[in-house]
Amino acid sequence: DAKAATETEAQATRARLQRAVAALRLEVDLSLLRCSALEKRLSGLAGLKEALDEADKREDDTPWVLEWVARRGVVEQLVGPRTHAELLKRAAPLLSSLARGGHLSQKHLSQLWALCTGGAHEATL
């Protein structure tokens, strides 16, 4: 039936548009996470967590968002030389989701462990 085909096509178009908008939001959030100002970095992290929460509601998008976050180096931004204690505190849900999805590497875990045990200044723990 033509009506059913048109509706299916419309649903597919909506899904592609939603994913494109989500990808754009993720890029903006990643740009904020890469800023030097802590407030902007926290805002970027909050946006990434929100995007993951929204993807969880649509279940089929969760793997796509987790893969995007892993591929774009978000964990490296969180545990790298510019890390901050507040970023790490707020990143726990995101890191947990990445771990459940199999997107935390041994290197990531080693970096997190070193931050927690390496005698770094409190501002970077």
PDB file of C-alpha atoms in Angstrom:
ATOM      1  CA  ASP A   1       0.000   0.000   0.000  1.00  0.00           C
ATOM      2  CA  ALA A   2       1.326   3.436  -0.970  1.00  0.00           C
ATOM      3  CA  LYS A   3       0.193   5.067   2.270  1.00  0.00           C
ATOM      4  CA  ALA A   4       2.123   2.561   4.389  1.00  0.00           C
ATOM      5  CA  ALA A   5       5.219   2.981   2.224  1.00  0.00           C
ATOM      6  CA  THR A   6       5.013   6.766   2.569  1.00  0.00           C
ATOM      7  CA  GLU A   7       4.675   6.485   6.353  1.00  0.00           C
ATOM      8  CA  THR A   8       7.647   4.110   6.546  1.00  0.00           C
ATOM      9  CA  GLU A   9       9.719   6.498   4.461  1.00  0.00           C
ATOM     10  CA  ALA A  10       8.689   9.426   6.681  1.00  0.00           C
ATOM     11  CA  GLN A  11       9.714   7.489   9.806  1.00  0.00           C
ATOM     12  CA  ALA A  12      13.077   6.660   8.273  1.00  0.00           C
ATOM     13  CA  THR A  13      13.608  10.316   7.350  1.00  0.00           C
ATOM     14  CA  ARG A  14      12.729  11.419  10.909  1.00  0.00           C
ATOM     15  CA  ALA A  15      15.180   8.875  12.322  1.00  0.00           C
ATOM     16  CA  ARG A  16      17.969  10.118  10.020  1.00  0.00           C
ATOM     17  CA  LEU A  17      17.241  13.722  10.995  1.00  0.00           C
ATOM     18  CA  GLN A  18      17.239  12.864  14.704  1.00  0.00           C
ATOM     19  CA  ARG A  19      20.583  11.144  14.351  1.00  0.00           C
ATOM     20  CA  ALA A  20      22.036  14.082  12.394  1.00  0.00           C
ATOM     21  CA  VAL A  21      20.870  16.538  15.064  1.00  0.00           C
ATOM     22  CA  ALA A  22      22.260  14.266  17.785  1.00  0.00           C
ATOM     23  CA  ALA A  23      25.617  14.094  15.982  1.00  0.00           C
ATOM     24  CA  LEU A  24      25.735  17.886  15.727  1.00  0.00           C
ATOM     25  CA  ARG A  25      24.943  18.239  19.435  1.00  0.00           C
ATOM     26  CA  LEU A  26      27.658  15.723  20.272  1.00  0.00           C
ATOM     27  CA  GLU A  27      30.183  17.707  18.231  1.00  0.00           C
ATOM     28  CA  VAL A  28      29.254  20.918  20.078  1.00  0.00           C
ATOM     29  CA  ASP A  29      29.520  19.150  23.430  1.00  0.00           C
ATOM     30  CA  LEU A  30      32.907  17.694  22.490  1.00  0.00           C
ATOM     31  CA  SER A  31      34.118  21.161  21.481  1.00  0.00           C
ATOM     32  CA  LEU A  32      33.055  22.460  24.892  1.00  0.00           C
ATOM     33  CA  LEU A  33      34.801  19.553  26.629  1.00  0.00           C
ATOM     34  CA  ARG A  34      38.020  20.517  24.824  1.00  0.00           C
ATOM     35  CA  CYS A  35      37.884  24.152  26.014  1.00  0.00           C
ATOM     36  CA  SER A  36      40.361  25.418  28.571  1.00  0.00           C
ATOM     37  CA  ALA A  37      37.696  26.892  30.893  1.00  0.00           C
ATOM     38  CA  LEU A  38      36.474  24.354  33.429  1.00  0.00           C
ATOM     39  CA  GLU A  39      32.897  25.675  33.332  1.00  0.00           C
ATOM     40  CA  LYS A  40      32.693  25.043  29.575  1.00  0.00           C
ATOM     41  CA  ARG A  41      34.274  21.624  29.955  1.00  0.00           C
ATOM     42  CA  LEU A  42      31.679  20.711  32.583  1.00  0.00           C
ATOM     43  CA  SER A  43      28.933  21.955  30.276  1.00  0.00           C
ATOM     44  CA  GLY A  44      30.262  19.777  27.455  1.00  0.00           C
ATOM     45  CA  LEU A  45      30.373  16.745  29.727  1.00  0.00           C
ATOM     46  CA  ALA A  46      26.802  17.408  30.881  1.00  0.00           C
ATOM     47  CA  GLY A  47      25.700  17.591  27.251  1.00  0.00           C
ATOM     48  CA  LEU A  48      27.378  14.290  26.428  1.00  0.00           C
ATOM     49  CA  LYS A  49      25.721  12.606  29.402  1.00  0.00           C
ATOM     50  CA  GLU A  50      22.361  14.074  28.367  1.00  0.00           C
ATOM     51  CA  ALA A  51      22.804  12.771  24.823  1.00  0.00           C
ATOM     52  CA  LEU A  52      23.527   9.313  26.198  1.00  0.00           C
ATOM     53  CA  ASP A  53      20.479   9.486  28.478  1.00  0.00           C
ATOM     54  CA  GLU A  54      18.294  10.421  25.502  1.00  0.00           C
ATOM     55  CA  ALA A  55      19.803   7.605  23.431  1.00  0.00           C
ATOM     56  CA  ASP A  56      19.069   5.170  26.270  1.00  0.00           C
ATOM     57  CA  LYS A  57      15.386   6.119  25.999  1.00  0.00           C
ATOM     58  CA  ARG A  58      15.485   5.142  22.322  1.00  0.00           C
ATOM     59  CA  GLU A  59      17.571   2.013  23.095  1.00  0.00           C
ATOM     60  CA  ASP A  60      18.566   1.461  19.458  1.00  0.00           C
ATOM     61  CA  ASP A  61      20.675   4.657  19.494  1.00  0.00           C
ATOM     62  CA  THR A  62      22.713   3.807  22.603  1.00  0.00           C
ATOM     63  CA  PRO A  63      25.362   1.735  20.783  1.00  0.00           C
ATOM     64  CA  TRP A  64      25.751   4.444  18.153  1.00  0.00           C
ATOM     65  CA  VAL A  65      26.294   7.183  20.774  1.00  0.00           C
ATOM     66  CA  LEU A  66      28.721   5.055  22.796  1.00  0.00           C
ATOM     67  CA  GLU A  67      30.698   4.252  19.653  1.00  0.00           C
ATOM     68  CA  TRP A  68      30.794   7.954  18.733  1.00  0.00           C
ATOM     69  CA  VAL A  69      31.996   8.941  22.223  1.00  0.00           C
ATOM     70  CA  ALA A  70      34.710   6.273  22.140  1.00  0.00           C
ATOM     71  CA  ARG A  71      35.820   7.062  18.582  1.00  0.00           C
ATOM     72  CA  ARG A  72      36.075  10.818  19.221  1.00  0.00           C
ATOM     73  CA  GLY A  73      38.434  10.498  22.197  1.00  0.00           C
ATOM     74  CA  VAL A  74      36.153  11.685  24.983  1.00  0.00           C
ATOM     75  CA  VAL A  75      37.800   9.408  27.548  1.00  0.00           C
ATOM     76  CA  GLU A  76      41.208  10.753  26.570  1.00  0.00           C
ATOM     77  CA  GLN A  77      39.904  14.272  27.219  1.00  0.00           C
ATOM     78  CA  LEU A  78      38.720  13.200  30.663  1.00  0.00           C
ATOM     79  CA  VAL A  79      41.859  11.364  31.801  1.00  0.00           C
ATOM     80  CA  GLY A  80      44.493  13.320  29.911  1.00  0.00           C
ATOM     81  CA  PRO A  81      46.919  15.911  31.238  1.00  0.00           C
ATOM     82  CA  ARG A  82      44.200  18.579  31.489  1.00  0.00           C
ATOM     83  CA  THR A  83      41.917  16.533  33.710  1.00  0.00           C
ATOM     84  CA  HIS A  84      40.223  17.987  36.758  1.00  0.00           C
ATOM     85  CA  ALA A  85      38.716  16.380  39.847  1.00  0.00           C
ATOM     86  CA  GLU A  86      35.273  17.825  39.141  1.00  0.00           C
ATOM     87  CA  LEU A  87      35.287  16.461  35.588  1.00  0.00           C
ATOM     88  CA  LEU A  88      36.126  12.993  36.831  1.00  0.00           C
ATOM     89  CA  LYS A  89      33.474  13.109  39.549  1.00  0.00           C
ATOM     90  CA  ARG A  90      30.793  14.037  37.046  1.00  0.00           C
ATOM     91  CA  ALA A  91      32.053  11.627  34.376  1.00  0.00           C
ATOM     92  CA  ALA A  92      31.304   8.478  36.401  1.00  0.00           C
ATOM     93  CA  PRO A  93      27.937   7.700  34.689  1.00  0.00           C
ATOM     94  CA  LEU A  94      29.431   8.232  31.236  1.00  0.00           C
ATOM     95  CA  LEU A  95      32.464   6.087  32.042  1.00  0.00           C
ATOM     96  CA  SER A  96      30.198   3.399  33.470  1.00  0.00           C
ATOM     97  CA  SER A  97      28.104   3.333  30.274  1.00  0.00           C
ATOM     98  CA  LEU A  98      31.249   3.117  28.167  1.00  0.00           C
ATOM     99  CA  ALA A  99      32.513   0.230  30.292  1.00  0.00           C
ATOM    100  CA  ARG A 100      29.196  -1.646  29.976  1.00  0.00           C
ATOM    101  CA  GLY A 101      29.336  -1.121  26.224  1.00  0.00           C
ATOM    102  CA  GLY A 102      32.900  -2.452  26.017  1.00  0.00           C
ATOM    103  CA  HIS A 103      34.414   0.911  25.077  1.00  0.00           C
ATOM    104  CA  LEU A 104      36.905   1.374  27.928  1.00  0.00           C
ATOM    105  CA  SER A 105      40.309   0.002  27.051  1.00  0.00           C
ATOM    106  CA  GLN A 106      42.966  -1.308  29.386  1.00  0.00           C
ATOM    107  CA  LYS A 107      44.857   1.931  28.709  1.00  0.00           C
ATOM    108  CA  HIS A 108      41.854   3.992  29.865  1.00  0.00           C
ATOM    109  CA  LEU A 109      41.557   1.930  33.031  1.00  0.00           C
ATOM    110  CA  SER A 110      45.289   2.281  33.707  1.00  0.00           C
ATOM    111  CA  GLN A 111      45.061   6.053  33.259  1.00  0.00           C
ATOM    112  CA  LEU A 112      42.107   6.256  35.640  1.00  0.00           C
ATOM    113  CA  TRP A 113      43.922   4.082  38.164  1.00  0.00           C
ATOM    114  CA  ALA A 114      47.052   6.245  37.931  1.00  0.00           C
ATOM    115  CA  LEU A 115      44.988   9.381  38.517  1.00  0.00           C
ATOM    116  CA  CYS A 116      43.451   7.838  41.615  1.00  0.00           C
ATOM    117  CA  THR A 117      46.643   6.404  43.080  1.00  0.00           C
ATOM    118  CA  GLY A 118      49.507   8.398  41.613  1.00  0.00           C
ATOM    119  CA  GLY A 119      49.827  11.160  44.179  1.00  0.00           C
ATOM    120  CA  ALA A 120      48.603  13.802  41.757  1.00  0.00           C
ATOM    121  CA  HIS A 121      47.484  17.140  43.114  1.00  0.00           C
ATOM    122  CA  GLU A 122      43.954  17.106  44.510  1.00  0.00           C
ATOM    123  CA  ALA A 123      42.752  19.440  41.726  1.00  0.00           C
ATOM    124  CA  THR A 124      43.523  16.731  39.178  1.00  0.00           C
ATOM    125  CA  LEU A 125      42.157  13.748  41.107  1.00  0.00           C
TER     126      LEU A 125
END
